[in-house]
Amino acid sequence: MPETKTLTIGLAGNPNCGKTTLFNALTGANQRVGNWPGVTVERKEGSYRYNGNAIAVVDLPGVYSLDAEDEETSLDELVARDYLLSGEADLIVNIVDASNLERNLYLTTQMLEMGVPMVIALNMIDVARKQGLRIDPAVLSERLGCPVIPTVASREEGIEILKEIIARQASNPSRLDRYVAYPAVIEEAIASLLPWLIERSPQGTVAPRWQAIKLLTYDNTAIPAAGGRELEKLVVEHRRQIHQVLGEDIDIIIADSRYGFIHQIATGAVEHSQEIKANISDKIDRVVLNRWLGIPIFLCVMYLMFLFTINISSAFIDFFDIAAGTIFVDGFGALLSKISTPEWLKVLLADGAGGGIQTVSTFIPVIGFLFLFLSFLEDSGYMARAAFVMDRFMRFIGLPGKSFVPMLVGFGCNVPAIMATRTLENQRDRLMTIAMNPFMSCGARLPVYALFAAAFFPVAGQNVVFGLYLVGIAIAIFTGLVLKNTLLQGQASPFIMELPPYHLPRLKGVLLRTWERLKGFMVRAGKVIVAMVIVLTLLGSIGTDGSFGNDNSEKSVLSSMSRTITPAFAPMGLEQDNWPATVGIFTGVLAKEAMVGTLDSIYGNLAQQDAIAAGQAPKEESFDFWGGLGEAFATIPANLAEVPGQLLDPLGLNIGDVQDTNVAAEEQEVAVGTFGAMSKRFDGKVGAFAYLLFVLMYFPCVAATGTVYRETNLRWTLFVAGWTTGLAYWSATMFYQIATFSQHPGSSTAWIVGLAVIMVGTIAALRIARPLCFPTLQTQKRERSLVSRR
């Protein structure tokens, strides 16, 4: 039996060249998604077997070149370049779009100069033929010095031949000997630097010729710390000579020489069999990108995405919620009770860990449907058009057009919206979009709005809810403008985007991409969510006397803490006896929709102590495992039947009949006495609206917070949590003090002036803190400035 071994290959190519489709064709479902070390760029890995050998496949980020300058603007280029230099891969498969051959070969020439062992997959050959292009793979192979395999990854044509070539080449890798010939003065400079670099570079790691070119083009990030000041002086002298002789910047000369090399390769390998005419993509774009029709079409597509992601997926949320609750909370709790598990351990495992799993599971349909729709848009080619259409508006805030899609998704759920920021290449754009996203009023807040509308605004409830949505949008824009001028100064990344041809998405590819992203959420954000749910559950269950089972009661530690903290909310209208509202704020951190249950339980308990106490008495014998699962399955057809009625209300702003308290209580699933208890403790409509402003803006739920942490880092997570909560307190207090100014003009004046000073001071502090928060960005800008002057 032949010896088996594991080979590693990397997939490299331009965006929209079919690289991900080829990755799926090679690996199937044997994939896993993580992050590259130190950055938030996705690292996708997979595997397959060929002739007894295990082949590990790494899907590199799609890049147009390897001319990385800094970590802030070129994360993808840095990741791809560093991987190619690491030697981790036995072979690189360069996917080249046959319909855009010369542009794609620019990346190929750079990898030739790096000396990496390579095979070229000439993909989308069918598209090239439709455009009247005939490409001879044999001629390309001869001129490039490496195998060239025609493929159509979307139909898995040429995949088996590619696997055979990969196995053969990866087993016996060899460096390629083709390179670009530059003008004589540059070649002399390269020849002068080679001895230095060969002597100081580890054998077989970095190609010295490529290193020399990088030194001459000011890209010191790719050069190891070797050579000292003497080498630096030599490089500066060569740069001066090149500019004196050629009269152009060296990077322009290098690029021009590479394109000349590419043109020579393509000449003779490519024939135009017919006149190039406008294709179907061009004809569609005349309508989709039309100055007057582009935005209406985009809004229609976004409406469909919102409808699909929120309204249709919501039909399955109850199933996951009830099923997970039955299995992991009630079922697991009943099992622990039967084996006489201590109460504290039952709370920890069933209510805490089980409740965390239940919380995570409720996001599965929303996230799954969102990424299903986004994958469809990406594969079809429309996503690039959507970014183009909205670019002008978003650039006012300091963001590219692509950031609009995650913002829109935030109206449904902030968790998938934050995850959707991965489509933004620039770290600055990602951070700003993530910071703005929590102000998009997600669907989980709507039950809270509806509850307060029924209690305080029975006549104009819907107007109040719609106003809260508008306030959220305004605060998000304000946040973007503040960050644009403080922590995240600078312009939005240049909007240069390829418009790929339209395709009919393939079901297999769409489902695989959706599954990868959904699994990523379950594994990454789920860990943080479950841990935070356990902590909040313990605080809500443990009594001040050390007992357990005090959920939503006055005896819990959480309630005691709330009574202690409530005076801090007095400036926004919460009095000491309204401590249940503070408990609601705490449970809202767990999940905003959990606030309704908390407020109903506590306010109802205050109004009808005996009835609520009787209703909350534990009845272990009433638990029915199969009945719970049956109820979960029964919710799917019942909820799907309501979807047609939601077509005219995609935001869910119809909160029902709030004028009749009995009907409203039934629709909101709360006790009638809850409304009276709330009205008694809040300071009328003003106090209620101030509270709603706080709920709109404050600390994101644990799911969103966990996702922010996974997508960024601890520092930015703390900033987002602090900024949203601080702005919520500032806005609610400012509104309440202005609205009640006539009742206490002296104290209100002090608060209004003080809050204005605090806001100005905060913005000034953010400007000062920028160099401390982003030192690498400042250093890199200074380095580029020195290089340009030099």
PDB file of C-alpha atoms in Angstrom, residues 501-642:
ATOM      1  CA  PRO A 501     -21.324  39.554 -14.504  1.00  0.00           C
ATOM      2  CA  TYR A 502     -24.754  38.410 -13.366  1.00  0.00           C
ATOM      3  CA  HIS A 503     -25.056  34.704 -12.637  1.00  0.00           C
ATOM      4  CA  LEU A 504     -27.855  32.380 -11.686  1.00  0.00           C
ATOM      5  CA  PRO A 505     -26.678  31.234  -8.223  1.00  0.00           C
ATOM      6  CA  ARG A 506     -26.099  27.531  -7.770  1.00  0.00           C
ATOM      7  CA  LEU A 507     -28.037  26.024  -4.877  1.00  0.00           C
ATOM      8  CA  LYS A 508     -25.099  23.975  -3.590  1.00  0.00           C
ATOM      9  CA  GLY A 509     -22.791  26.964  -3.342  1.00  0.00           C
ATOM     10  CA  VAL A 510     -25.435  29.172  -1.715  1.00  0.00           C
ATOM     11  CA  LEU A 511     -26.300  26.542   0.896  1.00  0.00           C
ATOM     12  CA  LEU A 512     -22.650  25.799   1.686  1.00  0.00           C
ATOM     13  CA  ARG A 513     -21.848  29.475   2.190  1.00  0.00           C
ATOM     14  CA  THR A 514     -24.943  29.922   4.375  1.00  0.00           C
ATOM     15  CA  TRP A 515     -24.016  26.909   6.491  1.00  0.00           C
ATOM     16  CA  GLU A 516     -20.426  28.143   6.961  1.00  0.00           C
ATOM     17  CA  ARG A 517     -21.607  31.503   8.273  1.00  0.00           C
ATOM     18  CA  LEU A 518     -24.354  30.056  10.448  1.00  0.00           C
ATOM     19  CA  LYS A 519     -21.959  27.545  11.984  1.00  0.00           C
ATOM     20  CA  GLY A 520     -19.497  30.362  12.615  1.00  0.00           C
ATOM     21  CA  PHE A 521     -22.114  32.236  14.654  1.00  0.00           C
ATOM     22  CA  MET A 522     -23.093  29.161  16.645  1.00  0.00           C
ATOM     23  CA  VAL A 523     -19.489  28.395  17.589  1.00  0.00           C
ATOM     24  CA  ARG A 524     -18.096  31.879  18.130  1.00  0.00           C
ATOM     25  CA  ALA A 525     -20.815  34.137  19.481  1.00  0.00           C
ATOM     26  CA  GLY A 526     -22.526  31.197  21.212  1.00  0.00           C
ATOM     27  CA  LYS A 527     -19.674  30.724  23.676  1.00  0.00           C
ATOM     28  CA  VAL A 528     -19.855  34.328  24.852  1.00  0.00           C
ATOM     29  CA  ILE A 529     -23.653  34.427  24.907  1.00  0.00           C
ATOM     30  CA  VAL A 530     -24.005  31.285  27.025  1.00  0.00           C
ATOM     31  CA  ALA A 531     -21.434  32.537  29.543  1.00  0.00           C
ATOM     32  CA  MET A 532     -23.197  35.904  29.939  1.00  0.00           C
ATOM     33  CA  VAL A 533     -26.615  34.265  30.221  1.00  0.00           C
ATOM     34  CA  ILE A 534     -25.338  32.046  33.032  1.00  0.00           C
ATOM     35  CA  VAL A 535     -24.128  35.078  35.004  1.00  0.00           C
ATOM     36  CA  LEU A 536     -27.382  37.035  34.584  1.00  0.00           C
ATOM     37  CA  THR A 537     -29.495  33.964  35.353  1.00  0.00           C
ATOM     38  CA  LEU A 538     -27.638  33.303  38.590  1.00  0.00           C
ATOM     39  CA  LEU A 539     -28.063  36.935  39.668  1.00  0.00           C
ATOM     40  CA  GLY A 540     -31.763  36.747  38.878  1.00  0.00           C
ATOM     41  CA  SER A 541     -32.305  33.458  40.683  1.00  0.00           C
ATOM     42  CA  ILE A 542     -30.175  33.817  43.806  1.00  0.00           C
ATOM     43  CA  GLY A 543     -32.019  35.529  46.647  1.00  0.00           C
ATOM     44  CA  THR A 544     -30.487  37.916  49.137  1.00  0.00           C
ATOM     45  CA  ASP A 545     -30.907  35.115  51.685  1.00  0.00           C
ATOM     46  CA  GLY A 546     -28.945  32.671  49.522  1.00  0.00           C
ATOM     47  CA  SER A 547     -32.000  30.778  48.260  1.00  0.00           C
ATOM     48  CA  PHE A 548     -32.606  29.898  44.608  1.00  0.00           C
ATOM     49  CA  GLY A 549     -35.651  30.142  42.375  1.00  0.00           C
ATOM     50  CA  ASN A 550     -36.362  33.857  42.910  1.00  0.00           C
ATOM     51  CA  ASP A 551     -36.677  34.738  39.235  1.00  0.00           C
ATOM     52  CA  ASN A 552     -38.298  38.143  38.603  1.00  0.00           C
ATOM     53  CA  SER A 553     -39.122  38.613  42.289  1.00  0.00           C
ATOM     54  CA  GLU A 554     -38.235  41.268  44.839  1.00  0.00           C
ATOM     55  CA  LYS A 555     -36.017  38.783  46.712  1.00  0.00           C
ATOM     56  CA  SER A 556     -33.406  38.185  43.969  1.00  0.00           C
ATOM     57  CA  VAL A 557     -29.929  39.678  44.044  1.00  0.00           C
ATOM     58  CA  LEU A 558     -30.666  41.258  40.689  1.00  0.00           C
ATOM     59  CA  SER A 559     -33.737  43.010  42.111  1.00  0.00           C
ATOM     60  CA  SER A 560     -31.777  44.138  45.160  1.00  0.00           C
ATOM     61  CA  MET A 561     -29.043  45.533  42.970  1.00  0.00           C
ATOM     62  CA  SER A 562     -31.687  47.295  40.888  1.00  0.00           C
ATOM     63  CA  ARG A 563     -33.216  49.001  43.915  1.00  0.00           C
ATOM     64  CA  THR A 564     -29.754  50.221  44.858  1.00  0.00           C
ATOM     65  CA  ILE A 565     -28.994  51.512  41.362  1.00  0.00           C
ATOM     66  CA  THR A 566     -32.432  53.039  40.612  1.00  0.00           C
ATOM     67  CA  PRO A 567     -31.576  56.483  42.092  1.00  0.00           C
ATOM     68  CA  ALA A 568     -28.936  56.838  39.364  1.00  0.00           C
ATOM     69  CA  PHE A 569     -31.789  56.915  36.823  1.00  0.00           C
ATOM     70  CA  ALA A 570     -33.717  59.647  38.656  1.00  0.00           C
ATOM     71  CA  PRO A 571     -32.559  62.376  36.202  1.00  0.00           C
ATOM     72  CA  MET A 572     -34.360  60.532  33.400  1.00  0.00           C
ATOM     73  CA  GLY A 573     -37.565  60.181  35.415  1.00  0.00           C
ATOM     74  CA  LEU A 574     -37.277  56.875  37.319  1.00  0.00           C
ATOM     75  CA  GLU A 575     -38.304  57.186  40.958  1.00  0.00           C
ATOM     76  CA  GLN A 576     -37.143  54.910  43.781  1.00  0.00           C
ATOM     77  CA  ASP A 577     -40.416  52.949  43.847  1.00  0.00           C
ATOM     78  CA  ASN A 578     -40.042  52.180  40.127  1.00  0.00           C
ATOM     79  CA  TRP A 579     -37.202  49.736  40.672  1.00  0.00           C
ATOM     80  CA  PRO A 580     -38.841  47.079  38.421  1.00  0.00           C
ATOM     81  CA  ALA A 581     -37.949  49.299  35.446  1.00  0.00           C
ATOM     82  CA  THR A 582     -34.289  48.976  36.467  1.00  0.00           C
ATOM     83  CA  VAL A 583     -34.652  45.179  36.647  1.00  0.00           C
ATOM     84  CA  GLY A 584     -36.042  45.348  33.118  1.00  0.00           C
ATOM     85  CA  ILE A 585     -32.937  47.232  32.021  1.00  0.00           C
ATOM     86  CA  PHE A 586     -30.730  44.476  33.436  1.00  0.00           C
ATOM     87  CA  THR A 587     -32.701  41.654  31.817  1.00  0.00           C
ATOM     88  CA  GLY A 588     -32.754  43.648  28.590  1.00  0.00           C
ATOM     89  CA  VAL A 589     -29.010  43.146  28.474  1.00  0.00           C
ATOM     90  CA  LEU A 590     -29.758  39.433  28.198  1.00  0.00           C
ATOM     91  CA  ALA A 591     -32.313  39.947  25.429  1.00  0.00           C
ATOM     92  CA  LYS A 592     -34.436  43.008  24.757  1.00  0.00           C
ATOM     93  CA  GLU A 593     -37.556  40.898  24.233  1.00  0.00           C
ATOM     94  CA  ALA A 594     -36.986  39.422  27.721  1.00  0.00           C
ATOM     95  CA  MET A 595     -37.869  42.831  29.184  1.00  0.00           C
ATOM     96  CA  VAL A 596     -41.586  42.299  28.508  1.00  0.00           C
ATOM     97  CA  GLY A 597     -41.682  39.100  30.537  1.00  0.00           C
ATOM     98  CA  THR A 598     -39.666  40.687  33.334  1.00  0.00           C
ATOM     99  CA  LEU A 599     -41.771  43.846  33.548  1.00  0.00           C
ATOM    100  CA  ASP A 600     -45.017  41.896  33.328  1.00  0.00           C
ATOM    101  CA  SER A 601     -43.924  39.497  36.058  1.00  0.00           C
ATOM    102  CA  ILE A 602     -42.757  42.152  38.517  1.00  0.00           C
ATOM    103  CA  TYR A 603     -45.422  44.802  37.868  1.00  0.00           C
ATOM    104  CA  GLY A 604     -48.094  42.144  37.792  1.00  0.00           C
ATOM    105  CA  ASN A 605     -46.712  40.708  41.007  1.00  0.00           C
ATOM    106  CA  LEU A 606     -46.952  44.106  42.651  1.00  0.00           C
ATOM    107  CA  ALA A 607     -50.556  44.493  41.472  1.00  0.00           C
ATOM    108  CA  GLN A 608     -51.785  40.983  42.151  1.00  0.00           C
ATOM    109  CA  GLN A 609     -49.396  39.259  44.515  1.00  0.00           C
ATOM    110  CA  ASP A 610     -51.524  36.263  45.240  1.00  0.00           C
ATOM    111  CA  ALA A 611     -52.589  35.458  41.662  1.00  0.00           C
ATOM    112  CA  ILE A 612     -49.088  35.756  40.233  1.00  0.00           C
ATOM    113  CA  ALA A 613     -47.578  33.782  43.091  1.00  0.00           C
ATOM    114  CA  ALA A 614     -50.068  30.994  42.482  1.00  0.00           C
ATOM    115  CA  GLY A 615     -49.293  31.043  38.766  1.00  0.00           C
ATOM    116  CA  GLN A 616     -45.564  30.757  39.376  1.00  0.00           C
ATOM    117  CA  ALA A 617     -45.770  27.829  41.785  1.00  0.00           C
ATOM    118  CA  PRO A 618     -43.558  25.029  40.503  1.00  0.00           C
ATOM    119  CA  LYS A 619     -45.424  22.099  39.009  1.00  0.00           C
ATOM    120  CA  GLU A 620     -42.862  19.516  38.130  1.00  0.00           C
ATOM    121  CA  GLU A 621     -45.487  16.931  37.213  1.00  0.00           C
ATOM    122  CA  SER A 622     -46.957  19.149  34.515  1.00  0.00           C
ATOM    123  CA  PHE A 623     -43.840  18.994  32.353  1.00  0.00           C
ATOM    124  CA  ASP A 624     -44.504  17.153  29.099  1.00  0.00           C
ATOM    125  CA  PHE A 625     -41.407  16.655  26.930  1.00  0.00           C
ATOM    126  CA  TRP A 626     -43.188  15.335  23.842  1.00  0.00           C
ATOM    127  CA  GLY A 627     -45.986  17.812  24.317  1.00  0.00           C
ATOM    128  CA  GLY A 628     -43.429  20.634  24.284  1.00  0.00           C
ATOM    129  CA  LEU A 629     -41.831  19.371  21.074  1.00  0.00           C
ATOM    130  CA  GLY A 630     -45.271  18.970  19.525  1.00  0.00           C
ATOM    131  CA  GLU A 631     -46.102  22.559  20.452  1.00  0.00           C
ATOM    132  CA  ALA A 632     -42.825  23.674  18.861  1.00  0.00           C
ATOM    133  CA  PHE A 633     -43.600  21.949  15.560  1.00  0.00           C
ATOM    134  CA  ALA A 634     -47.176  23.275  15.626  1.00  0.00           C
ATOM    135  CA  THR A 635     -45.910  26.860  15.632  1.00  0.00           C
ATOM    136  CA  ILE A 636     -44.378  26.550  12.145  1.00  0.00           C
ATOM    137  CA  PRO A 637     -47.600  26.223  10.080  1.00  0.00           C
ATOM    138  CA  ALA A 638     -49.403  28.647  12.396  1.00  0.00           C
ATOM    139  CA  ASN A 639     -46.720  31.297  11.979  1.00  0.00           C
ATOM    140  CA  LEU A 640     -46.366  30.699   8.243  1.00  0.00           C
ATOM    141  CA  ALA A 641     -50.082  31.362   7.885  1.00  0.00           C
ATOM    142  CA  GLU A 642     -49.492  34.877   9.255  1.00  0.00           C
TER     143      GLU A 642
END
